[in-house]
Amino acid sequence: MGSDGIPDSLEVGCSGRAYDPVLNPDPAFDNYEPAKYDSCHTLPNGTYRRKDDRNLYTEKNGIPDHGEPHVDEDYGAVSPSDIYLSSTDTFKSVAPPHGHVPMGLKVLMKTSAWQAGSSADAIIFLDYAFIDIGKKTWRDAYVGMFMDGDLGPVNIPNYWTHNYSGFDPVTHTAYIDNVQDRGSTPIGLTLVATPRPLDSLRFSFSWFDFTASQFLMYDSLEYSWMSCEHFGYTDCVKENQSPSSPSDT
């Protein structure tokens, strides 16, 4: 994986020059070369930094090289705060129905976040990759996010009971808001891109009133929601909760 996930031999650099093992061996300009300047990525003041910082230019910096030809091992940053996580779903938990049957799955997640004051300081990008490491071949996949937002100022008692939730099908955005407590800022989760066109996917959305429901998360319920089985496979999007009837949602 190079700075942009593309092997050097296939990419074109910021100057428009294609990879060449002699004339342009580092089109992403992310190799550690202390005597050279990085003319691809300018500093905030418009100048170039020298490529002598191993934390930024990580060629030969101790990160394991897995032997791929012309592939940088630096995991180039997208934001000032990139985090990489990896997990596998291969272990059983307690017995059904509240247990978990492993799916033989590896999940890679990258998050990108920006500092306060930037144009994207209210956005966090979550980039997932799912890899089948089991014995069975996948034909379809259901992917879901489950959230208890508890939105509101922490200095207001029981602010989490003043929440309401909804879904905007045009932007594929699920959101939670608190219109009762001054200072609350709504939060949302938007699906930006998938390997398939977004208009070819089926979207499912539901909200739960925690104050009125005994809510237990287990596999069969989660899969039922994600696959729309819970909704009878017809209308997969539950009607938005009313702002005038907030709850612990």
CSV table of C-alpha atoms in Angstrom, one decimal, residues 38-192:
chain,number,residue,atom,x,y,z
A,38,ASP,CA,9.1,17.7,-1.1
A,39,SER,CA,7.8,19.7,-4.1
A,40,CYS,CA,4.5,17.7,-4.0
A,41,HIS,CA,3.2,18.9,-0.7
A,42,THR,CA,3.5,22.5,0.4
A,43,LEU,CA,3.5,23.8,4.0
A,44,PRO,CA,0.8,26.3,5.1
A,45,ASN,CA,3.2,29.2,4.3
A,46,GLY,CA,3.7,27.9,0.7
A,47,THR,CA,7.2,26.7,1.2
A,48,TYR,CA,8.6,23.1,0.8
A,49,ARG,CA,9.9,21.0,3.6
A,50,ARG,CA,13.0,18.9,3.4
A,51,LYS,CA,12.4,15.1,3.2
A,52,ASP,CA,14.5,14.4,6.2
A,53,ASP,CA,11.7,13.6,8.7
A,54,ARG,CA,11.3,9.8,9.1
A,55,ASN,CA,7.9,10.4,10.6
A,56,LEU,CA,6.6,11.9,7.4
A,57,TYR,CA,8.8,10.2,4.7
A,58,THR,CA,9.0,6.6,5.9
A,59,GLU,CA,11.1,4.8,3.3
A,60,LYS,CA,13.5,2.6,5.2
A,61,ASN,CA,12.2,3.8,8.6
A,62,GLY,CA,11.7,0.4,10.2
A,63,ILE,CA,8.1,-0.3,9.0
A,64,PRO,CA,8.1,-3.9,7.7
A,65,ASP,CA,8.6,-4.2,4.0
A,66,HIS,CA,6.5,-7.2,2.7
A,67,GLY,CA,8.5,-7.5,-0.5
A,68,GLU,CA,6.1,-5.8,-2.9
A,69,PRO,CA,8.1,-4.2,-5.8
A,70,HIS,CA,7.8,-0.4,-6.1
A,71,VAL,CA,5.3,-0.1,-3.3
A,72,ASP,CA,5.9,2.3,-0.5
A,73,GLU,CA,5.3,1.1,3.1
A,74,ASP,CA,4.4,4.4,4.5
A,75,TYR,CA,0.6,4.5,4.7
A,76,GLY,CA,0.6,8.2,3.7
A,77,ALA,CA,-1.6,10.5,5.8
A,78,VAL,CA,-4.8,12.0,4.5
A,79,SER,CA,-5.5,14.2,7.5
A,80,PRO,CA,-3.5,15.5,10.5
A,81,SER,CA,-5.1,12.6,12.5
A,82,ASP,CA,-5.3,9.3,10.7
A,83,ILE,CA,-5.9,6.1,12.6
A,84,TYR,CA,-5.7,2.6,11.3
A,85,LEU,CA,-7.5,-0.4,12.9
A,86,SER,CA,-7.7,-4.0,12.0
A,87,SER,CA,-9.9,-6.7,13.5
A,88,THR,CA,-10.9,-10.3,12.7
A,89,ASP,CA,-14.3,-12.0,13.3
A,90,THR,CA,-13.2,-15.6,14.0
A,91,PHE,CA,-14.2,-16.3,17.6
A,92,LYS,CA,-17.5,-17.6,19.0
A,93,SER,CA,-19.0,-15.9,22.1
A,94,VAL,CA,-21.8,-17.2,24.4
A,95,ALA,CA,-24.6,-19.4,23.2
A,96,PRO,CA,-27.4,-18.1,20.9
A,97,PRO,CA,-29.6,-16.2,20.7
A,98,HIS,CA,-27.4,-13.6,22.4
A,99,GLY,CA,-24.1,-15.2,21.2
A,100,HIS,CA,-22.1,-14.6,18.1
A,101,VAL,CA,-21.3,-17.0,15.3
A,102,PRO,CA,-18.1,-15.9,13.5
A,103,MET,CA,-18.3,-14.9,9.9
A,104,GLY,CA,-14.7,-15.5,8.9
A,105,LEU,CA,-14.2,-11.8,8.3
A,106,LYS,CA,-11.3,-9.3,8.5
A,107,VAL,CA,-12.2,-5.6,8.8
A,108,LEU,CA,-9.8,-2.8,8.0
A,109,MET,CA,-10.8,0.7,9.1
A,110,LYS,CA,-9.1,4.0,8.5
A,111,THR,CA,-10.4,7.2,10.2
A,112,SER,CA,-9.4,10.7,9.1
A,113,ALA,CA,-10.0,13.9,11.2
A,114,TRP,CA,-9.1,17.5,11.0
A,115,GLN,CA,-8.1,20.1,13.6
A,116,ALA,CA,-10.5,22.8,14.9
A,117,GLY,CA,-10.6,25.8,12.6
A,118,SER,CA,-10.2,23.8,9.3
A,119,SER,CA,-13.0,23.6,6.8
A,120,ALA,CA,-13.5,19.9,7.7
A,121,ASP,CA,-13.2,20.1,11.5
A,122,ALA,CA,-16.7,18.8,12.0
A,123,ILE,CA,-16.2,15.7,9.8
A,124,ILE,CA,-14.7,12.4,10.5
A,125,PHE,CA,-14.3,10.0,7.5
A,126,LEU,CA,-14.6,6.2,8.2
A,127,ASP,CA,-13.1,4.1,5.4
A,128,TYR,CA,-13.8,0.3,5.7
A,129,ALA,CA,-12.5,-2.7,3.8
A,130,PHE,CA,-14.0,-6.1,4.4
A,131,ILE,CA,-12.0,-9.2,3.5
A,132,ASP,CA,-13.3,-12.8,3.4
A,133,ILE,CA,-10.9,-15.0,5.3
A,134,GLY,CA,-13.3,-17.9,5.9
A,135,LYS,CA,-14.1,-21.0,3.9
A,136,LYS,CA,-17.3,-19.8,2.3
A,137,THR,CA,-17.8,-17.5,-0.6
A,138,TRP,CA,-19.8,-14.3,0.0
A,139,ARG,CA,-22.5,-13.5,-2.5
A,140,ASP,CA,-24.1,-10.5,-0.7
A,141,ALA,CA,-23.2,-8.4,2.2
A,142,TYR,CA,-25.2,-6.4,4.8
A,143,VAL,CA,-23.3,-3.6,6.6
A,144,GLY,CA,-24.7,-1.6,9.5
A,145,MET,CA,-23.8,1.0,12.0
A,146,PHE,CA,-25.5,1.0,15.4
A,147,MET,CA,-25.4,4.1,17.5
A,148,ASP,CA,-26.7,5.5,20.8
A,149,GLY,CA,-26.0,9.2,20.2
A,150,ASP,CA,-27.0,10.8,23.5
A,151,LEU,CA,-26.8,14.3,22.0
A,152,GLY,CA,-26.8,17.5,24.0
A,153,PRO,CA,-24.9,19.7,26.5
A,154,VAL,CA,-23.5,17.6,29.4
A,155,ASN,CA,-24.4,20.3,31.9
A,156,ILE,CA,-28.2,19.8,31.3
A,157,PRO,CA,-29.7,17.0,33.3
A,158,ASN,CA,-31.1,14.0,31.3
A,159,TYR,CA,-30.1,15.7,27.9
A,160,TRP,CA,-30.1,12.3,26.3
A,161,THR,CA,-33.8,12.0,26.7
A,162,HIS,CA,-34.4,15.0,24.5
A,163,ASN,CA,-33.1,13.3,21.3
A,164,TYR,CA,-34.9,12.5,18.1
A,165,SER,CA,-33.7,10.6,15.0
A,166,GLY,CA,-34.4,10.6,11.3
A,167,PHE,CA,-33.1,9.6,7.9
A,168,ASP,CA,-32.7,11.7,4.7
A,169,PRO,CA,-32.9,9.3,1.7
A,170,VAL,CA,-31.6,11.9,-0.8
A,171,THR,CA,-28.2,12.2,1.0
A,172,HIS,CA,-28.3,8.7,2.5
A,173,THR,CA,-27.9,10.4,5.9
A,174,ALA,CA,-29.1,9.1,9.3
A,175,TYR,CA,-29.1,11.8,12.0
A,176,ILE,CA,-29.8,12.6,15.6
A,177,ASP,CA,-30.7,16.1,16.9
A,178,ASN,CA,-31.7,17.8,20.2
A,179,VAL,CA,-33.9,20.8,19.6
A,180,GLN,CA,-34.8,21.2,23.3
A,181,ASP,CA,-31.5,22.0,24.9
A,182,ARG,CA,-29.7,25.2,23.7
A,183,GLY,CA,-26.2,24.6,22.4
A,184,SER,CA,-26.9,21.1,20.9
A,185,THR,CA,-25.4,20.4,17.5
A,186,PRO,CA,-26.9,17.6,15.3
A,187,ILE,CA,-24.8,14.7,14.2
A,188,GLY,CA,-25.2,12.5,11.2
A,189,LEU,CA,-23.8,9.5,9.4
A,190,THR,CA,-23.7,9.7,5.6
A,191,LEU,CA,-22.8,6.9,3.2
A,192,VAL,CA,-20.4,8.5,0.7
